[in-house]
């Protein structure tokens, strides 16, 4: 029986909600349960699972968000969560302690998002993936198209997708079927050391002064360097995506896109060249550098060697609680001609299992449902945008600290990465060529030409 096997093994944000609601590695031979045509009987069996059958079931969970066992051991009070890791672990603890079925969640490895997908892919290749797993929206199709995820009807299990934003509803679907339960959306922001900006003369009425053009950005960077001796911005580059996300943002702020609407390559564009040239100006002026990885960029900023940290919504509450200097957060500045900021989302999926046990699938869905029903806790403890309109409209969410500082991101800036087949591979091909520019001095035109050619081959 798999049970034993598992044991062993403010008002503006309300407007944002309305806008969001209106916006319209694997293996072959996966179990038939992954395809909509092949799992009708399985779905019926999953739906028919009783509370008695669920009692004492243990399932495995695969997630990113880091490790925090020392601060969350035995904690079930979600109000104590101050970070992504603590929020998800306390939610898991609370589910283990209180769910009516007595289901228990055991976490598998793969804590850091940079290594997460390697571990997840290995588990699928080995035929023993977790019962419930964490994915980004852009990765969903890579697994769903190979039959590696369970498709299901959320309504069959009381998951109220009618309360999800239009983007959230779209993000969990592939080829007309639902393969996931949404958990959040997140975007690129500026985390600001207000003490350094005050010294540089870029605070007004208690708020940071953000640049509105490339020229203003470069002047701000020069002023910060000359008046404080600090970098304008810390950003993860080495083995990290943060400068790539900045590039994506600058392309989008010019009205550009790396893929055309038909999915064909559009990498070697005037917008991409201008974005990359601007980033190179920041690097060559020694206003930013390419030496830091994700953790290094955070350490640099926390040690007050830079005025601004390029990072996401997920860190707002953590930095507000732990910063030893004046801290605030603002929208990533619009330095080209239209608002845009890189964005993505997290979701929960049920990987297909070799034995297609309805009880294990049902337990996993019950946990995913619980997490969906508690996206208020997740968003309030982190800074993420909830995927649920009722949460975004709630007083608690509207009045949460600092949220009003980045309502523009929710209202206008949020620009999701393409949800197309093989986006992860496409992004990697582009990113590799950007790194050739940043680390090896490759000419911009040559890098974009090669990226265009490689993406064309990938998208044929």
Short mmCIF file of C-alpha atoms in Angstrom, two decimals:
data_model
loop_
_atom_site.label_atom_id
_atom_site.label_comp_id
_atom_site.label_asym_id
_atom_site.label_seq_id
_atom_site.Cartn_x
_atom_site.Cartn_y
_atom_site.Cartn_z
CA UNK A 1 0.00 0.00 0.00
CA UNK A 2 1.46 3.40 -0.96
CA UNK A 3 0.72 4.90 2.43
CA UNK A 4 3.40 2.67 3.90
CA UNK A 5 5.66 3.18 0.91
CA UNK A 6 5.48 6.94 1.35
CA UNK A 7 6.29 6.60 5.03
CA UNK A 8 9.40 4.81 4.06
CA UNK A 9 10.54 6.80 1.23
CA UNK A 10 -5.09 50.23 -0.01
CA UNK A 11 -7.87 50.92 -2.69
CA UNK A 12 -5.29 51.05 -5.46
CA UNK A 13 -4.53 47.42 -4.84
CA UNK A 14 -8.22 46.67 -5.22
CA UNK A 15 -8.01 48.34 -8.61
CA UNK A 16 -5.03 46.14 -9.34
CA UNK A 17 -7.11 43.10 -8.56
CA UNK A 18 -9.77 44.17 -11.03
CA UNK A 19 -7.18 44.80 -13.70
CA UNK A 20 -5.49 41.45 -13.17
CA UNK A 21 -8.85 39.73 -13.26
CA UNK A 22 -9.71 41.46 -16.51
CA UNK A 23 -6.39 40.77 -18.24
CA UNK A 24 -7.95 38.63 -20.01
CA UNK A 25 13.83 17.58 -18.13
CA UNK A 26 11.71 14.49 -18.48
CA UNK A 27 11.26 10.91 -19.55
CA UNK A 28 9.23 9.09 -22.15
CA UNK A 29 6.65 6.49 -21.36
CA UNK A 30 4.91 8.53 -18.62
CA UNK A 31 1.80 6.99 -17.06
CA UNK A 32 -1.44 7.54 -18.95
CA UNK A 33 -2.73 9.47 -15.94
CA UNK A 34 -1.00 12.57 -17.28
CA UNK A 35 -3.12 12.98 -20.39
CA UNK A 36 -6.69 14.31 -20.36
CA UNK A 37 -7.82 11.43 -22.58
CA UNK A 38 -6.15 8.79 -20.45
CA UNK A 39 -7.18 9.85 -16.98
CA UNK A 40 -10.99 10.15 -17.04
CA UNK A 41 -11.40 6.96 -15.06
CA UNK A 42 -8.50 7.90 -12.80
CA UNK A 43 -10.01 11.33 -12.09
CA UNK A 44 -13.29 9.67 -11.22
CA UNK A 45 -11.47 7.36 -8.82
CA UNK A 46 -9.59 10.30 -7.26
CA UNK A 47 -12.84 12.18 -6.79
CA UNK A 48 -14.45 9.12 -5.18
CA UNK A 49 -11.73 8.72 -2.51
CA UNK A 50 -13.32 8.88 0.96
CA UNK A 51 -12.14 10.57 4.14
CA UNK A 52 -11.57 7.16 5.70
CA UNK A 53 -9.31 6.14 2.83
CA UNK A 54 -7.25 9.31 3.29
CA UNK A 55 -6.64 8.74 7.00
CA UNK A 56 -3.00 8.24 7.84
CA UNK A 57 -1.80 8.91 4.29
CA UNK A 58 1.69 10.34 3.99
CA UNK A 59 2.71 12.13 0.80
CA UNK A 60 5.94 13.69 -0.34
CA UNK A 61 6.43 17.33 -1.29
CA UNK A 62 9.07 18.91 -3.52
CA UNK A 63 9.54 22.67 -3.25
CA UNK A 64 11.95 25.55 -3.60
CA UNK A 65 12.10 28.56 -1.17
CA UNK A 66 15.12 27.47 0.91
CA UNK A 67 15.68 25.80 4.27
CA UNK A 68 14.50 27.12 7.63
CA UNK A 69 13.95 24.10 9.85
CA UNK A 70 15.59 25.74 12.87
CA UNK A 71 13.13 28.64 12.95
CA UNK A 72 10.01 26.67 12.03
CA UNK A 73 10.32 23.41 13.93
CA UNK A 74 6.92 22.75 15.47
CA UNK A 75 5.61 26.25 14.57
CA UNK A 76 2.01 26.39 13.33
CA UNK A 77 1.27 30.09 13.89
CA UNK A 78 1.44 31.57 10.39
CA UNK A 79 1.68 35.09 11.85
CA UNK A 80 5.27 34.24 12.79
CA UNK A 81 6.34 33.75 9.18
CA UNK A 82 8.72 36.46 7.95
CA UNK A 83 10.07 34.94 4.73
CA UNK A 84 9.16 32.64 1.86
CA UNK A 85 10.76 29.67 3.53
CA UNK A 86 9.11 30.25 6.89
CA UNK A 87 5.73 30.93 5.30
CA UNK A 88 5.63 27.71 3.29
CA UNK A 89 7.08 25.56 6.07
CA UNK A 90 4.69 26.91 8.72
CA UNK A 91 1.78 26.39 6.34
CA UNK A 92 2.95 22.82 5.88
CA UNK A 93 3.28 22.34 9.63
CA UNK A 94 -0.21 23.74 10.14
CA UNK A 95 -1.67 21.42 7.52
CA UNK A 96 0.04 18.42 9.11
CA UNK A 97 -1.35 19.36 12.52
CA UNK A 98 -4.88 20.32 11.58
CA UNK A 99 -6.13 18.76 8.35
CA UNK A 100 -9.27 16.71 8.89
CA UNK A 101 -7.94 13.69 7.04
CA UNK A 102 -4.76 13.17 9.05
CA UNK A 103 -2.65 13.54 5.90
CA UNK A 104 1.05 14.10 6.58
CA UNK A 105 3.49 15.91 4.29
CA UNK A 106 7.13 14.84 4.10
CA UNK A 107 9.41 17.21 2.24
CA UNK A 108 11.96 15.97 -0.28
CA UNK A 109 15.16 17.81 -1.21
CA UNK A 110 15.72 20.62 -3.68
CA UNK A 111 15.62 23.76 -1.60
CA UNK A 112 17.25 26.43 -3.75
CA UNK A 113 15.42 27.44 -6.92
CA UNK A 114 18.65 27.44 -8.93
CA UNK A 115 19.14 23.73 -8.22
CA UNK A 116 15.50 22.82 -7.74
CA UNK A 117 14.73 21.80 -11.30
CA UNK A 118 17.79 19.57 -11.52
CA UNK A 119 16.54 17.64 -8.49
CA UNK A 120 12.97 17.59 -9.77
CA UNK A 121 14.01 16.35 -13.20
CA UNK A 122 16.16 13.65 -11.61
CA UNK A 123 13.20 12.46 -9.55
CA UNK A 124 11.05 12.19 -12.67
CA UNK A 125 13.79 10.39 -14.59
CA UNK A 126 14.14 7.99 -11.69
CA UNK A 127 10.41 7.29 -11.68
CA UNK A 128 9.82 8.54 -8.16
CA UNK A 129 8.81 12.22 -8.19
CA UNK A 130 7.16 13.82 -5.18
CA UNK A 131 3.38 13.57 -4.87
CA UNK A 132 3.02 17.36 -4.94
CA UNK A 133 5.60 19.73 -6.40
CA UNK A 134 6.35 23.39 -6.90
CA UNK A 135 6.74 24.81 -10.44
CA UNK A 136 6.95 28.19 -12.16
CA UNK A 137 4.36 29.05 -14.80
CA UNK A 138 6.92 28.99 -17.60
CA UNK A 139 7.91 25.40 -16.80
CA UNK A 140 4.43 23.88 -16.78
CA UNK A 141 4.17 23.02 -20.46
CA UNK A 142 7.56 21.28 -20.49
CA UNK A 143 6.17 18.61 -18.16
CA UNK A 144 2.49 18.61 -19.11
CA UNK A 145 3.17 17.93 -22.79
CA UNK A 146 5.12 14.80 -21.85
CA UNK A 147 2.35 13.42 -19.65
CA UNK A 148 4.38 13.95 -16.49
CA UNK A 149 1.69 15.88 -14.62
CA UNK A 150 -1.83 14.93 -13.62
CA UNK A 151 -4.57 16.88 -15.37
CA UNK A 152 -7.72 17.40 -13.31
CA UNK A 153 -10.87 19.47 -12.90
CA UNK A 154 -10.39 21.85 -9.94
CA UNK A 155 -14.16 22.11 -9.38
CA UNK A 156 -14.31 18.37 -8.66
CA UNK A 157 -12.28 19.00 -5.52
CA UNK A 158 -13.79 22.29 -4.35
CA UNK A 159 -10.95 24.47 -5.66
CA UNK A 160 -12.59 27.82 -6.42
CA UNK A 161 -10.79 28.88 -9.58
CA UNK A 162 -13.53 31.45 -10.25
CA UNK A 163 -11.80 33.53 -7.54
CA UNK A 164 -8.46 33.38 -9.36
CA UNK A 165 -7.24 36.22 -11.54
CA UNK A 166 -7.43 35.73 -15.28
CA UNK A 167 -3.64 35.37 -15.46
CA UNK A 168 -3.66 32.74 -12.71
CA UNK A 169 -6.38 30.77 -14.46
CA UNK A 170 -4.44 30.87 -17.71
CA UNK A 171 -1.10 29.98 -16.17
CA UNK A 172 -2.22 26.60 -14.80
CA UNK A 173 -3.54 25.35 -18.14
CA UNK A 174 -1.90 23.58 -21.03
CA UNK A 175 -3.67 22.65 -24.25
CA UNK A 176 -7.06 23.35 -22.70
CA UNK A 177 -6.62 21.25 -19.55
CA UNK A 178 -5.71 22.22 -15.98
CA UNK A 179 -2.50 20.79 -14.56
CA UNK A 180 -1.83 22.97 -11.50
CA UNK A 181 -3.21 25.02 -8.64
CA UNK A 182 -1.99 28.66 -8.59
CA UNK A 183 -0.11 30.04 -5.61
CA UNK A 184 1.12 33.58 -6.42
CA UNK A 185 2.51 35.98 -8.98
CA UNK A 186 5.75 37.88 -8.43
CA UNK A 187 7.71 40.62 -10.16
CA UNK A 188 10.97 42.55 -10.19
CA UNK A 189 11.23 45.51 -7.76
CA UNK A 190 13.78 47.95 -6.38
CA UNK A 191 14.70 47.39 -2.72
CA UNK A 192 16.13 50.67 -1.49
CA UNK A 193 18.62 51.78 1.17
CA UNK A 194 17.09 55.19 1.82
CA UNK A 195 20.10 56.34 3.86
CA UNK A 196 22.41 56.07 0.84
CA UNK A 197 19.92 57.71 -1.52
CA UNK A 198 19.43 60.54 1.00
CA UNK A 199 23.19 61.10 1.05
CA UNK A 200 23.23 61.11 -2.76
CA UNK A 201 20.32 63.58 -2.95
CA UNK A 202 17.75 61.17 -4.36
CA UNK A 203 15.09 61.27 -1.64
CA UNK A 204 12.15 63.68 -1.83
CA UNK A 205 9.37 63.96 0.76
CA UNK A 206 10.60 60.74 2.31
CA UNK A 207 10.41 58.76 -0.94
CA UNK A 208 13.10 57.62 -3.39
CA UNK A 209 13.42 59.57 -6.63
CA UNK A 210 13.39 57.03 -9.47
CA UNK A 211 14.90 57.70 -12.89
CA UNK A 212 12.54 58.07 -15.85
CA UNK A 213 15.05 57.65 -18.70
CA UNK A 214 18.36 55.91 -19.38
CA UNK A 215 20.08 59.29 -19.10
CA UNK A 216 18.55 59.95 -15.67
CA UNK A 217 19.48 56.43 -14.55
CA UNK A 218 23.12 56.96 -15.58
CA UNK A 219 23.23 60.38 -13.88
CA UNK A 220 21.75 58.89 -10.71
CA UNK A 221 24.34 56.11 -10.80
CA UNK A 222 27.13 58.65 -11.26
CA UNK A 223 25.85 60.80 -8.38
CA UNK A 224 25.54 57.84 -6.02
CA UNK A 225 29.08 56.73 -6.85
CA UNK A 226 30.62 60.19 -6.51
CA UNK A 227 28.75 61.24 -3.36
CA UNK A 228 28.71 57.95 -1.45
CA UNK A 229 31.28 55.68 -3.06
CA UNK A 230 28.58 53.01 -3.48
CA UNK A 231 27.21 51.08 -6.42
CA UNK A 232 23.83 52.26 -7.66
CA UNK A 233 22.54 48.68 -7.73
CA UNK A 234 23.43 45.18 -6.64
CA UNK A 235 22.19 42.48 -8.97
CA UNK A 236 22.76 38.75 -9.23
CA UNK A 237 24.58 37.79 -12.44
CA UNK A 238 26.90 34.86 -11.82
CA UNK A 239 24.80 31.69 -11.95
CA UNK A 240 21.72 33.84 -11.47
CA UNK A 241 18.85 35.30 -13.49
CA UNK A 242 18.46 38.77 -11.98
CA UNK A 243 20.38 40.76 -14.62
CA UNK A 244 18.67 38.63 -17.28
CA UNK A 245 15.33 39.70 -15.75
CA UNK A 246 16.51 43.31 -15.87
CA UNK A 247 17.31 42.86 -19.57
CA UNK A 248 13.87 41.30 -20.16
CA UNK A 249 12.31 44.30 -18.37
CA UNK A 250 14.19 46.87 -20.45
CA UNK A 251 13.18 45.13 -23.69
CA UNK A 252 9.54 45.11 -22.58
CA UNK A 253 9.73 48.78 -21.54
CA UNK A 254 10.45 49.60 -25.20
CA UNK A 255 7.41 47.65 -26.33
CA UNK A 256 9.60 44.79 -27.47
CA UNK A 257 9.44 41.04 -26.89
CA UNK A 258 11.94 38.24 -27.31
CA UNK A 259 9.36 36.09 -29.08
CA UNK A 260 6.79 37.22 -31.62
CA UNK A 261 3.10 36.53 -31.05
CA UNK A 262 3.35 33.41 -33.21
CA UNK A 263 6.16 32.10 -31.00
CA UNK A 264 8.96 32.78 -33.48
CA UNK A 265 12.27 34.30 -32.43
CA UNK A 266 12.62 38.07 -32.07
CA UNK A 267 15.87 38.25 -30.12
CA UNK A 268 18.00 40.22 -32.56
CA UNK A 269 15.83 43.32 -32.31
CA UNK A 270 16.50 47.03 -31.93
CA UNK A 271 14.89 46.88 -28.47
CA UNK A 272 17.14 44.04 -27.29
CA UNK A 273 20.24 45.80 -28.61
CA UNK A 274 19.32 49.04 -26.87
CA UNK A 275 18.60 47.24 -23.58
CA UNK A 276 21.90 45.38 -23.70
CA UNK A 277 23.85 48.52 -24.63
CA UNK A 278 22.34 50.33 -21.65
CA UNK A 279 23.23 47.53 -19.25
CA UNK A 280 26.76 47.56 -20.64
CA UNK A 281 26.99 51.29 -19.92
CA UNK A 282 26.16 50.59 -16.28
CA UNK A 283 28.79 47.86 -16.13
CA UNK A 284 31.49 49.86 -17.93
CA UNK A 285 30.85 52.86 -15.68
CA UNK A 286 31.35 50.56 -12.68
CA UNK A 287 27.90 51.49 -11.42
CA UNK A 288 26.99 47.79 -11.26
CA UNK A 289 29.16 44.70 -11.59
CA UNK A 290 28.80 41.09 -12.71
CA UNK A 291 30.72 39.31 -9.96
CA UNK A 292 27.88 38.50 -7.57
CA UNK A 293 25.48 35.59 -7.57
CA UNK A 294 22.02 35.90 -6.00
CA UNK A 295 23.17 35.56 -2.38
CA UNK A 296 26.21 37.73 -3.01
CA UNK A 297 24.13 40.59 -4.37
CA UNK A 298 21.94 40.50 -1.26
CA UNK A 299 24.95 40.41 1.05
CA UNK A 300 26.52 43.35 -0.78
CA UNK A 301 23.36 45.44 -0.43
CA UNK A 302 22.80 44.43 3.20
CA UNK A 303 26.39 45.46 3.94
CA UNK A 304 25.55 48.90 2.50
CA UNK A 305 27.84 48.72 -0.50
CA UNK A 306 25.00 49.66 -2.85
CA UNK A 307 21.93 51.88 -2.78
CA UNK A 308 19.52 49.48 -4.43
CA UNK A 309 18.98 45.76 -4.72
CA UNK A 310 17.29 44.36 -7.80
CA UNK A 311 15.13 41.57 -6.40
CA UNK A 312 11.52 40.47 -6.32
CA UNK A 313 8.30 40.82 -4.40
CA UNK A 314 9.13 37.69 -2.42
CA UNK A 315 11.63 39.50 -0.17
CA UNK A 316 9.65 42.60 0.87
CA UNK A 317 8.60 41.47 4.34
CA UNK A 318 11.93 39.83 5.08
CA UNK A 319 13.93 42.95 4.27
CA UNK A 320 11.49 45.22 6.11
CA UNK A 321 11.96 43.08 9.22
CA UNK A 322 15.73 42.58 9.06
CA UNK A 323 17.32 45.64 7.41
CA UNK A 324 19.62 47.61 9.73
CA UNK A 325 19.30 50.81 7.67
CA UNK A 326 16.47 52.86 6.23
CA UNK A 327 14.54 50.51 3.96
CA UNK A 328 11.74 50.85 1.49
CA UNK A 329 10.65 49.21 -1.73
CA UNK A 330 9.45 50.76 -4.99
CA UNK A 331 8.42 49.71 -8.47
CA UNK A 332 11.28 48.88 -10.82
CA UNK A 333 11.72 52.23 -12.59
CA UNK A 334 10.31 52.84 -16.05
CA UNK A 335 13.39 54.13 -17.84
CA UNK A 336 12.20 53.58 -21.40
CA UNK A 337 8.85 54.54 -22.93
CA UNK A 338 6.34 52.22 -21.25
CA UNK A 339 5.74 50.50 -17.92
CA UNK A 340 6.98 46.93 -17.61
CA UNK A 341 8.64 44.64 -15.09
CA UNK A 342 9.60 40.98 -15.41
CA UNK A 343 7.07 38.70 -13.75
CA UNK A 344 6.32 35.04 -13.21
CA UNK A 345 4.25 32.87 -10.85
CA UNK A 346 4.42 29.80 -8.62
CA UNK A 347 1.99 26.89 -8.73
CA UNK A 348 1.51 23.38 -7.38
CA UNK A 349 1.36 20.28 -9.56
CA UNK A 350 0.79 16.57 -9.01
CA UNK A 351 3.45 14.62 -10.92
CA UNK A 352 2.24 11.38 -12.45
CA UNK A 353 3.17 8.27 -10.48
CA UNK A 354 3.93 4.77 -11.72
CA UNK A 355 1.14 3.15 -9.70
CA UNK A 356 -1.47 5.92 -10.23
CA UNK A 357 -2.81 5.48 -6.69
CA UNK A 358 -6.03 7.58 -6.41
CA UNK A 359 -5.54 8.00 -2.66
CA UNK A 360 -2.09 9.54 -3.05
CA UNK A 361 -3.27 11.84 -5.83
CA UNK A 362 -6.27 12.91 -3.76
CA UNK A 363 -4.10 13.64 -0.72
CA UNK A 364 -1.80 15.75 -2.89
CA UNK A 365 -4.75 17.68 -4.33
CA UNK A 366 -6.10 18.30 -0.83
CA UNK A 367 -2.76 19.82 0.18
CA UNK A 368 -2.58 21.95 -2.99
CA UNK A 369 -6.14 23.11 -2.28
CA UNK A 370 -5.13 24.05 1.27
CA UNK A 371 -2.21 26.11 -0.02
CA UNK A 372 -4.49 27.86 -2.53
CA UNK A 373 -6.97 28.64 0.25
CA UNK A 374 -4.13 30.14 2.29
CA UNK A 375 -2.53 32.38 -0.30
CA UNK A 376 -3.45 35.27 1.98
CA UNK A 377 -0.92 34.00 4.53
CA UNK A 378 1.65 33.42 1.80
CA UNK A 379 1.27 36.87 0.23
CA UNK A 380 1.12 38.74 3.55
CA UNK A 381 4.22 36.98 4.88
CA UNK A 382 6.32 37.55 1.77
CA UNK A 383 5.27 40.40 -0.52
CA UNK A 384 4.01 38.29 -3.42
CA UNK A 385 0.79 39.08 -5.24
CA UNK A 386 -1.98 36.65 -4.36
CA UNK A 387 -3.63 34.85 -7.31
CA UNK A 388 -7.04 35.25 -5.62
CA UNK A 389 -9.15 38.35 -6.22
CA UNK A 390 -10.84 38.03 -2.81
CA UNK A 391 -7.44 38.19 -1.10
CA UNK A 392 -6.21 41.16 -3.13
CA UNK A 393 -9.43 43.01 -2.24
CA UNK A 394 -9.23 42.17 1.48
CA UNK A 395 -8.50 44.82 4.11
CA UNK A 396 -5.59 42.82 5.47
CA UNK A 397 -3.92 42.70 2.07
CA UNK A 398 -4.65 46.31 1.18
CA UNK A 399 -3.24 47.53 4.50
CA UNK A 400 -0.14 45.32 4.57
CA UNK A 401 3.13 47.24 5.06
CA UNK A 402 4.73 48.75 1.94
CA UNK A 403 2.24 47.23 -0.52
CA UNK A 404 1.08 50.66 -1.69
CA UNK A 405 4.71 51.38 -2.70
CA UNK A 406 4.51 48.97 -5.62
CA UNK A 407 0.92 49.14 -6.77
CA UNK A 408 2.11 50.32 -10.19
CA UNK A 409 3.73 46.93 -10.65
CA UNK A 410 0.39 45.24 -10.04
CA UNK A 411 -1.55 47.80 -12.09
CA UNK A 412 0.65 48.35 -15.13
CA UNK A 413 4.20 47.02 -14.91
CA UNK A 414 3.68 43.30 -14.42
CA UNK A 415 4.92 41.57 -17.59
CA UNK A 416 4.88 37.78 -17.51
CA UNK A 417 7.44 35.68 -19.30
CA UNK A 418 6.07 33.83 -22.34
CA UNK A 419 4.08 30.71 -21.54
CA UNK A 420 5.17 28.71 -24.55
CA UNK A 421 6.60 25.25 -25.04
CA UNK A 422 10.32 25.07 -24.24
CA UNK A 423 10.54 28.57 -22.76
CA UNK A 424 13.11 27.34 -20.23
CA UNK A 425 15.37 26.16 -23.06
CA UNK A 426 14.72 29.31 -25.10
CA UNK A 427 15.56 31.54 -22.17
CA UNK A 428 18.74 29.59 -21.51
CA UNK A 429 19.90 30.05 -25.10
CA UNK A 430 19.40 33.82 -24.86
CA UNK A 431 20.88 34.05 -21.38
CA UNK A 432 24.02 32.20 -22.48
CA UNK A 433 24.69 34.81 -25.15
CA UNK A 434 24.09 37.67 -22.70
CA UNK A 435 26.66 36.12 -20.40
CA UNK A 436 29.11 35.94 -23.31
CA UNK A 437 28.78 39.73 -23.50
CA UNK A 438 29.00 40.32 -19.74
CA UNK A 439 31.76 37.85 -18.91
CA UNK A 440 33.74 37.35 -22.10
CA UNK A 441 33.41 40.66 -23.94
CA UNK A 442 31.53 39.27 -26.92
CA UNK A 443 30.19 41.97 -29.25
CA UNK A 444 26.52 42.75 -28.70
CA UNK A 445 25.56 42.34 -32.35
CA UNK A 446 27.31 38.99 -32.56
CA UNK A 447 25.69 37.76 -29.34
CA UNK A 448 22.18 38.75 -30.40
CA UNK A 449 22.69 37.29 -33.88
CA UNK A 450 23.77 33.97 -32.42
CA UNK A 451 20.95 34.00 -29.88
CA UNK A 452 18.47 34.65 -32.70
CA UNK A 453 19.83 31.73 -34.70
CA UNK A 454 19.78 29.33 -31.77
CA UNK A 455 16.26 30.29 -30.74
CA UNK A 456 15.07 29.92 -34.33
CA UNK A 457 16.37 26.35 -34.31
CA UNK A 458 14.66 25.70 -30.96
CA UNK A 459 11.29 27.09 -32.10
CA UNK A 460 11.07 25.42 -35.51
#
